[in-house]
Coordinates of C-alpha atoms and ligand atoms in Angstrom, one line a residue:
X1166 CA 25.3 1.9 -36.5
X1167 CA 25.9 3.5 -33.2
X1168 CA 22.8 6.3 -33.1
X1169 CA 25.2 9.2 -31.9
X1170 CA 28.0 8.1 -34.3
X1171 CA 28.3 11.4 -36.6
X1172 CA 28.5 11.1 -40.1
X1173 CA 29.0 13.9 -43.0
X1174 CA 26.5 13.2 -45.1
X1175 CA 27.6 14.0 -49.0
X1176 CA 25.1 16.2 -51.2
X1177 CA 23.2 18.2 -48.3
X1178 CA 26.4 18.2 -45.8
X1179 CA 23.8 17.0 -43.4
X1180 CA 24.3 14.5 -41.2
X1181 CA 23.3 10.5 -40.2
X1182 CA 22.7 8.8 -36.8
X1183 CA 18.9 8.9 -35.4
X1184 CA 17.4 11.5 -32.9
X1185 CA 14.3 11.0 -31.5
X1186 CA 12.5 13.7 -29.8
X1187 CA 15.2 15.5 -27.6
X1188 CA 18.1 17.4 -27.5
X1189 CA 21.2 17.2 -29.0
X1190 CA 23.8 19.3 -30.7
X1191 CA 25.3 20.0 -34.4
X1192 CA 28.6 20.9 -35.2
X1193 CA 29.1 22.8 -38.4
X1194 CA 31.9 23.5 -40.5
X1195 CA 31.8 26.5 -42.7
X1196 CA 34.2 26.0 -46.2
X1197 CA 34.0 28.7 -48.9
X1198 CA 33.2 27.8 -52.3
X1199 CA 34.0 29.7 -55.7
X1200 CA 30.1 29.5 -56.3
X1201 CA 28.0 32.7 -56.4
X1202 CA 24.8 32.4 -55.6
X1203 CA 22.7 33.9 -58.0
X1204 CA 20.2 36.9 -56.2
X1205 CA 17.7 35.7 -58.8
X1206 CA 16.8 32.4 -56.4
X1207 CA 14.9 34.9 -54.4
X1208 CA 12.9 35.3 -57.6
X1209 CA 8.9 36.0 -57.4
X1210 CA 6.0 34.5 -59.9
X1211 CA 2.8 36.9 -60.0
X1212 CA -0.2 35.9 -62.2
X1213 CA -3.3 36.9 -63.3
X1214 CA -5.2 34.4 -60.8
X1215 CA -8.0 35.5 -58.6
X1216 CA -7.0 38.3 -56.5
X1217 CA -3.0 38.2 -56.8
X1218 CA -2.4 41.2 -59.2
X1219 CA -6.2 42.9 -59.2
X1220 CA -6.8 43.6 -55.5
X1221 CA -3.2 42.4 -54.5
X1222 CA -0.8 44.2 -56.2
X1223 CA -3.2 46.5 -59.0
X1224 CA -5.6 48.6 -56.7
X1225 CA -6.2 51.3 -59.6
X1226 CA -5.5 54.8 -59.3
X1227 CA -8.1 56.4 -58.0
X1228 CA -7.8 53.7 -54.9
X1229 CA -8.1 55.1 -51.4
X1230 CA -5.8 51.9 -50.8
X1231 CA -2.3 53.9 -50.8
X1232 CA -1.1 53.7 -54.1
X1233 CA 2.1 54.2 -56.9
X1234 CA 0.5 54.6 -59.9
X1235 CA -2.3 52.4 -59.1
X1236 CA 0.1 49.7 -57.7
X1237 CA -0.4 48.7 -54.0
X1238 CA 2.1 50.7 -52.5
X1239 CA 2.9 48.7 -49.2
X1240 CA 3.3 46.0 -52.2
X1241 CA 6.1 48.2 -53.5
X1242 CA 7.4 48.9 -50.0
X1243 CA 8.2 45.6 -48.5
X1244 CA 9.4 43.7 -52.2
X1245 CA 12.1 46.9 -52.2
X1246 CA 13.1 45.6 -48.2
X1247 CA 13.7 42.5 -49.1
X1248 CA 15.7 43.2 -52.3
X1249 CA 13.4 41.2 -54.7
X1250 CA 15.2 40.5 -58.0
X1251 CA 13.0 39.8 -60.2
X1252 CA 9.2 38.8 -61.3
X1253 CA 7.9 36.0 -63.2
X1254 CA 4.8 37.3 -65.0
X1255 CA 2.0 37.1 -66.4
X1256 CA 1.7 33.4 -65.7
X1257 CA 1.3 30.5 -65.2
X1258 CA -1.4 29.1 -67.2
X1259 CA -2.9 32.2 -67.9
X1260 CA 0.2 33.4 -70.2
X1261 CA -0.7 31.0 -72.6
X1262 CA -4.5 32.7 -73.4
X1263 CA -2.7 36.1 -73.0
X1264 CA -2.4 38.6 -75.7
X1265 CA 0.1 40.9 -74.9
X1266 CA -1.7 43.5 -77.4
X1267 CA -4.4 43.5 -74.9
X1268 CA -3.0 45.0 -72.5
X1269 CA -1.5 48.2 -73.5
X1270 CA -3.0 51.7 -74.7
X1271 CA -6.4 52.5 -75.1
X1272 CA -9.1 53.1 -72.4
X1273 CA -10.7 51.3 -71.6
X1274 CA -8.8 48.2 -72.7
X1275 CA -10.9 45.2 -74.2
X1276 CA -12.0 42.3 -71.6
X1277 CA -10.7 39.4 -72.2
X1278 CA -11.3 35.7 -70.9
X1279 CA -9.0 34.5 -68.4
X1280 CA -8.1 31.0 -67.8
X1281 CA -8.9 30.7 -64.3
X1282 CA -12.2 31.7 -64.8
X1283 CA -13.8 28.2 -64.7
X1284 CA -12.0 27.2 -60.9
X1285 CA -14.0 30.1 -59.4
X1286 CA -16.9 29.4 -57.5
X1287 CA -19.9 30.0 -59.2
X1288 CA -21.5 33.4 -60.0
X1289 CA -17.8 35.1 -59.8
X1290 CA -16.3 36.9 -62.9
X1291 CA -13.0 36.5 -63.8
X1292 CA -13.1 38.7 -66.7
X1293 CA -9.5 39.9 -67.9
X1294 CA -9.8 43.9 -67.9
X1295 CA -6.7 44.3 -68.9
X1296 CA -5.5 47.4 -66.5
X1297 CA -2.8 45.7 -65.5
X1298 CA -0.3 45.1 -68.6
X1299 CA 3.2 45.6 -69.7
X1300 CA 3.8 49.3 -68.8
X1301 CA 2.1 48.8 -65.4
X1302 CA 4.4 45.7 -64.9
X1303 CA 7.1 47.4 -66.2
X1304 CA 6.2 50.2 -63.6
X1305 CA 6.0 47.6 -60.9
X1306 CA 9.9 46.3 -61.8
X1307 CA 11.3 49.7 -61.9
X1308 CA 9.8 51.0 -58.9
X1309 CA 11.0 47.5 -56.5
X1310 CA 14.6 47.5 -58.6
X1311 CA 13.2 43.6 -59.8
X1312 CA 14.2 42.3 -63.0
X1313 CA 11.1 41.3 -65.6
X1314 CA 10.9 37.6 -66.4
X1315 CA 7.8 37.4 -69.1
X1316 CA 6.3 34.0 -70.2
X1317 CA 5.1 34.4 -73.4
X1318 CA 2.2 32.3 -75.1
X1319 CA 3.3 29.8 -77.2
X1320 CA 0.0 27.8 -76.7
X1321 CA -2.6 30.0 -78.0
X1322 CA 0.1 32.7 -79.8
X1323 CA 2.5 32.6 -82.7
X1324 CA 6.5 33.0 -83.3
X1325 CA 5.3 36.3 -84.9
X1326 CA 3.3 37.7 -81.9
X1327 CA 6.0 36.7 -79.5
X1328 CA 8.6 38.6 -81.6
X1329 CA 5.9 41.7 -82.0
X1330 CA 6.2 41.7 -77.7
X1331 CA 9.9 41.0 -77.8
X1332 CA 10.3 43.8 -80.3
X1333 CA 8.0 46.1 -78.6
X1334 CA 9.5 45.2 -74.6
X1335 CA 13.4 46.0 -76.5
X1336 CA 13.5 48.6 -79.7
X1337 CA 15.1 51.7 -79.1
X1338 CA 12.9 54.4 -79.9
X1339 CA 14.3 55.6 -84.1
X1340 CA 13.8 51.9 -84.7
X1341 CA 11.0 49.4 -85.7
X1342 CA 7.2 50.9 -85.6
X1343 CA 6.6 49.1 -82.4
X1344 CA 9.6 51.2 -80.8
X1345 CA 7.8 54.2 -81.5
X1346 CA 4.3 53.1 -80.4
X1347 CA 5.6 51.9 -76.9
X1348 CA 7.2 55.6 -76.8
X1349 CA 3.5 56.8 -77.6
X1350 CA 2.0 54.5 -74.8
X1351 CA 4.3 56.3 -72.4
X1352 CA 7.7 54.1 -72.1
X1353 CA 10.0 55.8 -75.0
X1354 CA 13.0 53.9 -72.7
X1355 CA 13.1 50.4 -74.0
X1356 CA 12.2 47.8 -71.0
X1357 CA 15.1 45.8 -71.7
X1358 CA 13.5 42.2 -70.7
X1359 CA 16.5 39.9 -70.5
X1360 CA 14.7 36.9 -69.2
X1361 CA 12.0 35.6 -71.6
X1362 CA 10.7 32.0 -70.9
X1363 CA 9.3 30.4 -74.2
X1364 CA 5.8 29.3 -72.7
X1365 CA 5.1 27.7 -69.6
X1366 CA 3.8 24.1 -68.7
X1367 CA 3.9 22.7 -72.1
X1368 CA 2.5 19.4 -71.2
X1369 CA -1.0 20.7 -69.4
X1370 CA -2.3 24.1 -69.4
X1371 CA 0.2 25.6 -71.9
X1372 CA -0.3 23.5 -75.0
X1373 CA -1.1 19.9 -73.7
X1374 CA 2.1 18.9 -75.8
X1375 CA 4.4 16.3 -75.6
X1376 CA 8.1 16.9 -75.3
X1377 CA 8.7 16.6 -78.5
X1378 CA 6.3 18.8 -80.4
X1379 CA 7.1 21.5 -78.0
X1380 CA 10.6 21.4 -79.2
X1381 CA 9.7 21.9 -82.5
X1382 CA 7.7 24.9 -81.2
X1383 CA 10.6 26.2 -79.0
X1384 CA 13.0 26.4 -82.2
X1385 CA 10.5 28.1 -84.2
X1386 CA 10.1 30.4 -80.8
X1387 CA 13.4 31.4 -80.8
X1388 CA 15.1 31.0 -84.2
X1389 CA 14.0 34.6 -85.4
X1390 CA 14.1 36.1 -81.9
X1391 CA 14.9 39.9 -82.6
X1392 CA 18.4 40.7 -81.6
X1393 CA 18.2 43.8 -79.4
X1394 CA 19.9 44.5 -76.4
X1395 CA 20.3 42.6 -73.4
X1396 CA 20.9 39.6 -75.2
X1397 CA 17.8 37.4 -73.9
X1398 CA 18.0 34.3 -71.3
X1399 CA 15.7 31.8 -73.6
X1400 CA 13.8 29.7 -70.2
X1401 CA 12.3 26.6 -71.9
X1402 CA 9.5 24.4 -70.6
X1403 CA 10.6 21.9 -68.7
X1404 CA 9.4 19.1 -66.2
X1405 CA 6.5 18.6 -63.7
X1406 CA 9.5 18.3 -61.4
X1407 CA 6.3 16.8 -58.5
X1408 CA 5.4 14.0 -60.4
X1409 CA 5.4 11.0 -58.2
X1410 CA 8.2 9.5 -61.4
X1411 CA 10.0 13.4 -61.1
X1412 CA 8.8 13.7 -64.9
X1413 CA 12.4 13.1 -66.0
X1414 CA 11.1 11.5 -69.2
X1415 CA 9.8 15.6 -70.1
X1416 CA 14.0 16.7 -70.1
X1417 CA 15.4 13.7 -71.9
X1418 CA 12.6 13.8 -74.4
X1419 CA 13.0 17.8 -75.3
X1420 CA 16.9 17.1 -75.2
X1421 CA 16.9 14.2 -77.3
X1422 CA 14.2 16.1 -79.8
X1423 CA 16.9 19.3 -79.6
X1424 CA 19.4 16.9 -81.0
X1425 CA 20.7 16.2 -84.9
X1426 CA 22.3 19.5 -85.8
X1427 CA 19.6 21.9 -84.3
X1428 CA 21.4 24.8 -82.7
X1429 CA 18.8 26.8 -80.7
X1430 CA 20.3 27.7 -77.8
X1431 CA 18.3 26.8 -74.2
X1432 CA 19.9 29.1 -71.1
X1433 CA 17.9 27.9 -68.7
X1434 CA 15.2 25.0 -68.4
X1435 CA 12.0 25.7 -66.6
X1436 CA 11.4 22.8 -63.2
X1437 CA 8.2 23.6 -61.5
X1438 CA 8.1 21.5 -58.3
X1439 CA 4.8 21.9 -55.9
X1440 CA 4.9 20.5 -52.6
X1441 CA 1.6 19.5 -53.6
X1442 CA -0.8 17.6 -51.1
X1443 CA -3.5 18.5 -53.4
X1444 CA -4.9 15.4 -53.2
X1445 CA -4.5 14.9 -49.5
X1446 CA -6.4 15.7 -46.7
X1447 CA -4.1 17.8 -44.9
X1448 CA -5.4 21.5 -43.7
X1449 CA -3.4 24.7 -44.2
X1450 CA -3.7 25.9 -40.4
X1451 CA -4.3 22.9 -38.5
X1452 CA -2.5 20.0 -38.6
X1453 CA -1.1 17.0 -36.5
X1454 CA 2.6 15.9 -35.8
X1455 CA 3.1 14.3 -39.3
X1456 CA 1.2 16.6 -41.2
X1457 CA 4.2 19.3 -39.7
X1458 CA 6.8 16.5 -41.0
X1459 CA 5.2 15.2 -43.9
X1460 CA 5.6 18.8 -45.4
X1461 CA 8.8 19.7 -44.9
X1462 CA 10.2 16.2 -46.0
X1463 CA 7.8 16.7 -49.2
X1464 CA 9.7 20.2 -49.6
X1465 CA 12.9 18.3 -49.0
X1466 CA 12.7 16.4 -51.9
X1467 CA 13.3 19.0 -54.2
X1468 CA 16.6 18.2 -54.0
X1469 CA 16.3 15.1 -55.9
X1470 CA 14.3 16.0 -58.1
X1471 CA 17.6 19.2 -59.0
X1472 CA 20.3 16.1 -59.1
X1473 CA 18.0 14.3 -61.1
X1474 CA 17.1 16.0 -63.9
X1475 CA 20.5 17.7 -63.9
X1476 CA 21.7 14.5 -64.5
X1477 CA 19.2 13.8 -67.4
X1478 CA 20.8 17.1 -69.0
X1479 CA 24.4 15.6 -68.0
X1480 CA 23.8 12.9 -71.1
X1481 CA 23.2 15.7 -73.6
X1482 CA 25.0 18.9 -72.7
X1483 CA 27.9 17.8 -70.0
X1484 CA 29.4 21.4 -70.0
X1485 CA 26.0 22.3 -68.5
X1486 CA 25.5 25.1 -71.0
X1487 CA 21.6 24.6 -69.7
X1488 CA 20.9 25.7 -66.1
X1489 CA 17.8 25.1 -64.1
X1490 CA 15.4 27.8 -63.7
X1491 CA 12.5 26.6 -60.9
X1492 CA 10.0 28.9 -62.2
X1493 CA 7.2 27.8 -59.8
X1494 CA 7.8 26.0 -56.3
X1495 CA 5.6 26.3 -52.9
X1496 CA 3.4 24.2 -50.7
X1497 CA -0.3 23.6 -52.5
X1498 CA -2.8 22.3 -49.8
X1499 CA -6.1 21.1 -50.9
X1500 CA -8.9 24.2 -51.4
X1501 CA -10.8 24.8 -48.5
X1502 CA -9.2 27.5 -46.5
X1503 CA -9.6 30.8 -49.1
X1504 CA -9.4 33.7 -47.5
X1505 CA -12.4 34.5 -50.0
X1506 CA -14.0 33.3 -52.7
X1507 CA -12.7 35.4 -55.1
X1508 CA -9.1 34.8 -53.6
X1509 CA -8.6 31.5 -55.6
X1510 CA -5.8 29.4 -54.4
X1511 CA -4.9 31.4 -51.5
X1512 CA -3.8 29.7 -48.2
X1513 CA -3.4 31.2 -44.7
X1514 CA 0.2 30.0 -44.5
X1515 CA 1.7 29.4 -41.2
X1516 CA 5.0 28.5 -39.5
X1517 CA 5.2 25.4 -41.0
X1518 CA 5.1 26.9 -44.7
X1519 CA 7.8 29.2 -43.1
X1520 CA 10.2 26.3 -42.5
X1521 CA 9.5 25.2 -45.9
X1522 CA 10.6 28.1 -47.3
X1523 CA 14.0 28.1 -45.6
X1524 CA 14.6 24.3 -46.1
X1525 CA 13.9 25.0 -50.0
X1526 CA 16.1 28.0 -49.8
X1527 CA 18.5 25.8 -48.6
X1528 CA 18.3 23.4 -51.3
X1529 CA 18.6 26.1 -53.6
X1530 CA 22.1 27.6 -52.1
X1531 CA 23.8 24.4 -52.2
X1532 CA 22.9 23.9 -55.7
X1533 CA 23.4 27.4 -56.6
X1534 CA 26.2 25.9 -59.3
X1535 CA 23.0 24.5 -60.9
X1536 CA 19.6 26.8 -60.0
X1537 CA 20.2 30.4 -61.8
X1538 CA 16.6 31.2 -61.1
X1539 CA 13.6 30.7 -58.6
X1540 CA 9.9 32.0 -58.6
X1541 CA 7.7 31.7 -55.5
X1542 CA 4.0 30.9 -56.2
X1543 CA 3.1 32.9 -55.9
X1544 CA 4.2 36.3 -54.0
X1545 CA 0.7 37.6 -52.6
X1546 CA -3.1 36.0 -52.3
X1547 CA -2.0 33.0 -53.3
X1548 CA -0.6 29.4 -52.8
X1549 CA 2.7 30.3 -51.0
X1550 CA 2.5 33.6 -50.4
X1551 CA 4.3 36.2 -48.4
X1552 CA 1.7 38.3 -48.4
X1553 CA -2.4 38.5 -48.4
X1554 CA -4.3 41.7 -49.0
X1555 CA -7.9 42.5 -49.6
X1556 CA -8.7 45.7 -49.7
X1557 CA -7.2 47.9 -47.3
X1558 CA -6.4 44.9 -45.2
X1559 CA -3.0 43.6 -45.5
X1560 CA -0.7 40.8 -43.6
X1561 CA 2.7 39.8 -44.2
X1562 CA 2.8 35.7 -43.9
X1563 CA 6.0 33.9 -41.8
X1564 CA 6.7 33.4 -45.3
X1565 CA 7.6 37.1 -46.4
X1566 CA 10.0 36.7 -42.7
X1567 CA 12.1 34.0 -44.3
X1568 CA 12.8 35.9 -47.3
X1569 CA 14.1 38.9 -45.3
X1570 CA 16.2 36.9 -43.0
X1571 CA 17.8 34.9 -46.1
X1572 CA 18.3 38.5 -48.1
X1573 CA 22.0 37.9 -47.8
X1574 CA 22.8 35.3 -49.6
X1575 CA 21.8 37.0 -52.7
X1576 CA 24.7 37.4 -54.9
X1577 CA 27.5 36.0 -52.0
X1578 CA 29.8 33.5 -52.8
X1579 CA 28.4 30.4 -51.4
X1580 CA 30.2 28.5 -48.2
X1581 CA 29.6 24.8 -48.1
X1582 CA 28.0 23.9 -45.0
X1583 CA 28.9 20.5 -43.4
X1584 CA 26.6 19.1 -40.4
X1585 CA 27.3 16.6 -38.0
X1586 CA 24.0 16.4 -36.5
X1587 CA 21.9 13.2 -35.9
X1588 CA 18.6 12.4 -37.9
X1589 CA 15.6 12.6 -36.9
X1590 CA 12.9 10.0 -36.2
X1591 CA 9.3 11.4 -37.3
X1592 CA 5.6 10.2 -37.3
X1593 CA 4.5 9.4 -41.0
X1594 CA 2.4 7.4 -42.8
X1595 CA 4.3 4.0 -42.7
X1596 CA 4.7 4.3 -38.7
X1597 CA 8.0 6.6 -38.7
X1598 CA 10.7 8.2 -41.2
X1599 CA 14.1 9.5 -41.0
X1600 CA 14.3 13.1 -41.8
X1601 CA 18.0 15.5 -41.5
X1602 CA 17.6 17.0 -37.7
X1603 CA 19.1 20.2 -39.3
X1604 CA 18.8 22.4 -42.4
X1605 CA 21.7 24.8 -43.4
X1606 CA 23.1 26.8 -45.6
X1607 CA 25.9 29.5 -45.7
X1608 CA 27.6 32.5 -47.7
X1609 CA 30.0 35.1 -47.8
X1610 CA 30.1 38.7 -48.8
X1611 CA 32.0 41.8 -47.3
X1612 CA 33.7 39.6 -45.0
X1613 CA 30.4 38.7 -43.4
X1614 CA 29.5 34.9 -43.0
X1615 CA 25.7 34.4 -43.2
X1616 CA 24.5 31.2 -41.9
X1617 CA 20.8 30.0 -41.8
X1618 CA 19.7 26.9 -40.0
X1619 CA 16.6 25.2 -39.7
X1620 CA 15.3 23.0 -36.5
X1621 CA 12.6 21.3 -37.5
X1622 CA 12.2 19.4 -34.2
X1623 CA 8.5 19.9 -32.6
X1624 CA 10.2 18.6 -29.0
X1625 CA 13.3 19.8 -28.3
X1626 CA 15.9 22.9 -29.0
X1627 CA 19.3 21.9 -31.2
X1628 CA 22.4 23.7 -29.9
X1629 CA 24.8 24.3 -33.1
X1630 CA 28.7 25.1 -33.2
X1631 CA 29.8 27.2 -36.5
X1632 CA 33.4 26.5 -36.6
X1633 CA 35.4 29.0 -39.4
X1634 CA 38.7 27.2 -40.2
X1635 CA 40.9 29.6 -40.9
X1636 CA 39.2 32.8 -40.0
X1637 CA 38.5 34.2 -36.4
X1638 CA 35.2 35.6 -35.8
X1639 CA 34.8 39.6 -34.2
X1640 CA 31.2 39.7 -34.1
X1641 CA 27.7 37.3 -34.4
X1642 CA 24.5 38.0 -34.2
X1643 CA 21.2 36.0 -35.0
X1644 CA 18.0 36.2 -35.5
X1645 CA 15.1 33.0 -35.4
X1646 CA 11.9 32.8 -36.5
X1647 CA 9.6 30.6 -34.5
X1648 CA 6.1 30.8 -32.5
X1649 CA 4.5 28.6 -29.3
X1650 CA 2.2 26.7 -31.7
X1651 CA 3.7 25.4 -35.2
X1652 CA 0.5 26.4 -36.4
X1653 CA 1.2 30.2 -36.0
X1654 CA 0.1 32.6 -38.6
X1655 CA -0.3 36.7 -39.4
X1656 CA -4.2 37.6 -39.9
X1657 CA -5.1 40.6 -40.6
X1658 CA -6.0 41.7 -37.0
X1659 CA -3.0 39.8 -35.8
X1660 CA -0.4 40.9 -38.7
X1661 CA 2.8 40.4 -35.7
X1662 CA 2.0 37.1 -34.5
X1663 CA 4.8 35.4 -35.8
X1664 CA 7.7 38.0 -36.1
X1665 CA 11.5 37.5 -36.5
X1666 CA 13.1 37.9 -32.8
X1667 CA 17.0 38.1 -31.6
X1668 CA 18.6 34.9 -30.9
X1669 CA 21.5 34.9 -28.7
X1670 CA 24.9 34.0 -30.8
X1671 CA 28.1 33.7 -28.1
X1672 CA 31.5 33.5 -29.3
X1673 CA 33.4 30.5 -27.9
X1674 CA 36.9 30.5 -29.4
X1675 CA 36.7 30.2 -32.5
X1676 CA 33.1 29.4 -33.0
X1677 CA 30.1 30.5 -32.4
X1678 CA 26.9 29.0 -30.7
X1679 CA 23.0 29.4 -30.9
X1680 CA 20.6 27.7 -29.5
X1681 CA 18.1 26.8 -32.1
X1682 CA 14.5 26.5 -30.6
X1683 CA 12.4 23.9 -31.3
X1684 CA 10.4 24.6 -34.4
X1685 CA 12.3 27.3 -35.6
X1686 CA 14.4 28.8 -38.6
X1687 CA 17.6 31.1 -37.6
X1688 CA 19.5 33.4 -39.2
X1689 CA 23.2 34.1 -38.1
X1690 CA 25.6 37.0 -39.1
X1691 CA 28.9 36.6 -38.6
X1692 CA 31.7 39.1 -39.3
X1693 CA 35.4 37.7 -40.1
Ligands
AHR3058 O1 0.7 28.7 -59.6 C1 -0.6 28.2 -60.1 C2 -0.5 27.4 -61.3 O2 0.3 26.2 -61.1 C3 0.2 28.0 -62.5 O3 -0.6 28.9 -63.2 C4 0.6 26.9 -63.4 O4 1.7 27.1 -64.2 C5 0.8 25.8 -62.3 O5 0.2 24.6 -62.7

């Protein structure tokens, strides 16, 4: 194939031919869709693990740490400015030993054990005080405008206790008993928790089942769910969606056990994908040439890993009455690079993990007819954060930057984005790999066209044409995310170091034109 001959590549609307390390251009067509994208893909996952809701988002009342009702109130600040629609809480594998009851009340409340306790180093408690439960969550949505998604513990609970929470989260006040004692613990409002996922991680830390027996547990989960208002989106367990074989046996193996005249209805399916170099040597904050590649290819592949087991659903539910709800997804690095001890799984994330971000955004925009729902993991002191806090000490990551500058795609009608821009040739473990010189995706709300783009190039800028069939543009502006070193990061002392700049946009006829910088991850407003 001649290298500069431009292909439209189908599923991504990204592009063929190979680019080595210099610089060359995309041209972009922009084509509305009927597709909304749902604002919930901007979804966040907080758990009770190390320091990410004691310390990091729960600093107590009587903190000198600027507080809302004990809640970190630079927390509640910056999830408001970038719209955050929901949370995911309170795990993870620690909503699977949790007991709801624990939590509410009494003062203090009982200590509990927590499931994370054994990963800390040794000598550190991880004792579950239980200050933070379901009216200081419930605080936490109301006062950002985010949506509670609860897991609840099928692995340790029963239907019954489930029901008890569900009951107790949605009764009017004048109902049930457990109406009247969420009234006396302060709430006499019901929550109205819509979004209720029926466990978490079935097949490891939530029950150790296989798909089969968890189905049987889902039913009995759901069959007596109490009908109070909203009517609940039921989230089942689903897939290790990083498995080196995507896990796809997990989704045919619940559907084919949900079969024979069982009617329990499943809204959304639970994938958790990891970029997970776990087992790899490969640092958080300092890495090589492939080590930059080699993570945004991994992040990439969630996109196979969405067609895939959509397609294993295809076999059993073709009107795709099931949607896909990626409850956990981020970059996981090996341990090593804590900001503390006590902060367990926390990473100083860096530009890199900012790139990430956007080329997973983008995966989740252009299959926003199949993703309803996506939960960082997790929001703050942890794996893929957009924050770290410790104390009074406080940094937003690149991360949190990414979120802000994709904010308005949230609920637009999604525009297909088709690239013609060559491939790239990168470093990698077997000598070189291809890898899509661009990432992209678009929407439109209010007459204004959001594009975001992605040059993952370490060498060299990418100059890329929006074209608008159809439409004549009156005004663009951009902003781009990037830093000198690839490895750039916030610190504490250094919370500005990477910062979202202006980015030149010019009109030229009917299109418009940035220059991309190497390394970087744009955002581009334009009004039609
Ligand atoms: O996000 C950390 C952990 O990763 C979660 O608790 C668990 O669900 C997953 O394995």
């Amino acid at each position: 194939m001649n290298r500069r001959t431009l292909l439209r590549a189908a599923t991504a609307g990204m592009a063929a031919a190979l680019r080595p390390a210099f610089a060359a251009d995309a041209d972009i067509e922009l084509v509305p869709t009927t597709q909304n994208i749902s604002p919930h893909i901007y979804g966040h996952f907080i758990e009770h693990l190390g320091t990410v809701i004691y310390d990091g988002i729960w600093v107590g009342r009587d903190s000198k740490i600027a507080n809302v009702d004990g809640i970190r109130r630079q927390f509640v600040d910056d999830m408001k400015r970038i719209g955050a629609p929901n949370f995911r809480w309170p795990g993870g594998c620690f909503a699977d030993g949790y007991h709801w009851r624990d939590g509410i009340g009494r003062s203090p409340r009982p200590r509990t054990y927590n499931f994370w306790q054994e990963r800390l180093p040794p000598g550190l408690d991880h004792t579950e005080t239980n200050q933070f439960g379901i009216h200081e969550f419930m605080r936490l949505c109301r006062l950002t405008g985010a949506e509670p998604y609860l897991a609840a513990n099928v692995g340790s609970g029963t239907p019954q206790e489930f029901h008890d929470w569900v009951l107790y989260c949605n009764a009017p006040t004048g109902t049930v008993s457990l109406a009247a004692e969420r009234a006396a613990n302060g709430d006499a409002q019901p929550f109205g928790v819509k979004w209720w996922g029926v466990g978490n991680e079935s097949w490891g830390c939530g029950g150790d089942m296989k798909p089969q027996e968890y189905a049987t547990q889902y039913r009995k989960f759901v069959t007596q769910f109490p009908a109070y208002a909203p009517k609940p989106y039921l989230v089942a367990v689903g897939p290790r969606g990083h498995s080196r074989d995507l896990d796809l046996s997990w989704t045919t193996g619940f559907f084919e056990a949900m079969q024979g005249g069982h009617r329990s209805v499943v809204d959304g399916l639970s994938l958790h994908y990891y970029t997970d170099f776990r087992n790899s040597k490969e640092k958080v904050s300092t890495f090589d040439a492939r080590g930059w590649y080699d993570v945004i290819r991994e992040g990439l592949r969630t996109e196979a890993v969405i067609e895939r087991h959509w397609a294993a659903i295809d076999k059993f539910d073709p009107e795709h009455r099931t949607k896909l709800i990626v409850d956990e997804w981020g970059v996981w690095y090996p341990p090593g690079e804590e900001t503390a001890p006590m902060h367990l799984l926390s990473q100083p994330l860096t530009l890199r993990d900012a790139l990430h971000t956007a080329v997973s955004f983008d995966v989740f925009n252009r299959h926003a007819d199949k993703v309803v729902m996506a939960n960082v993991a997790q929001t703050i002191n942890c794996l893929h954060s957009l924050f770290l806090a410790s104390g009074d000490r406080y940094t937003r990551t690149p991360v949190f930057h990414v979120f802000e500058m994709y904010k308005n795609h949230m609920g637009a009608q999604a525009v297909e984005l088709r690239a013609r821009a060559e491939q790239l040739s990168v470093p990698a473990a077997t000598g070189s790999a291809k890898m899509p010189g661009i990432s992209g995706s678009a929407s439109i709300k209010d007459r204004r066209v959001t594009v975001t783009l992605t040059n993952p190039s370490l060498d060299a800028p990418l100059t890329a044409r929006l074209h608008l069939p159809g439409a004549t543009a009156a005004e663009a502006r951009a902003t781009v995310l990037t830093h000198a070193e690839p490895s750039g990061r916030n610190t504490f002392d250094r919370p500005n170091e990477v910062t979202p700049a202006p980015l030149a946009a010019t009109m030229r006829g009917n299109a418009v034109e940035v220059v991309l910088p190497k390394h970087s991850v744009a955002s581009i407003e334009i009004r039609v």
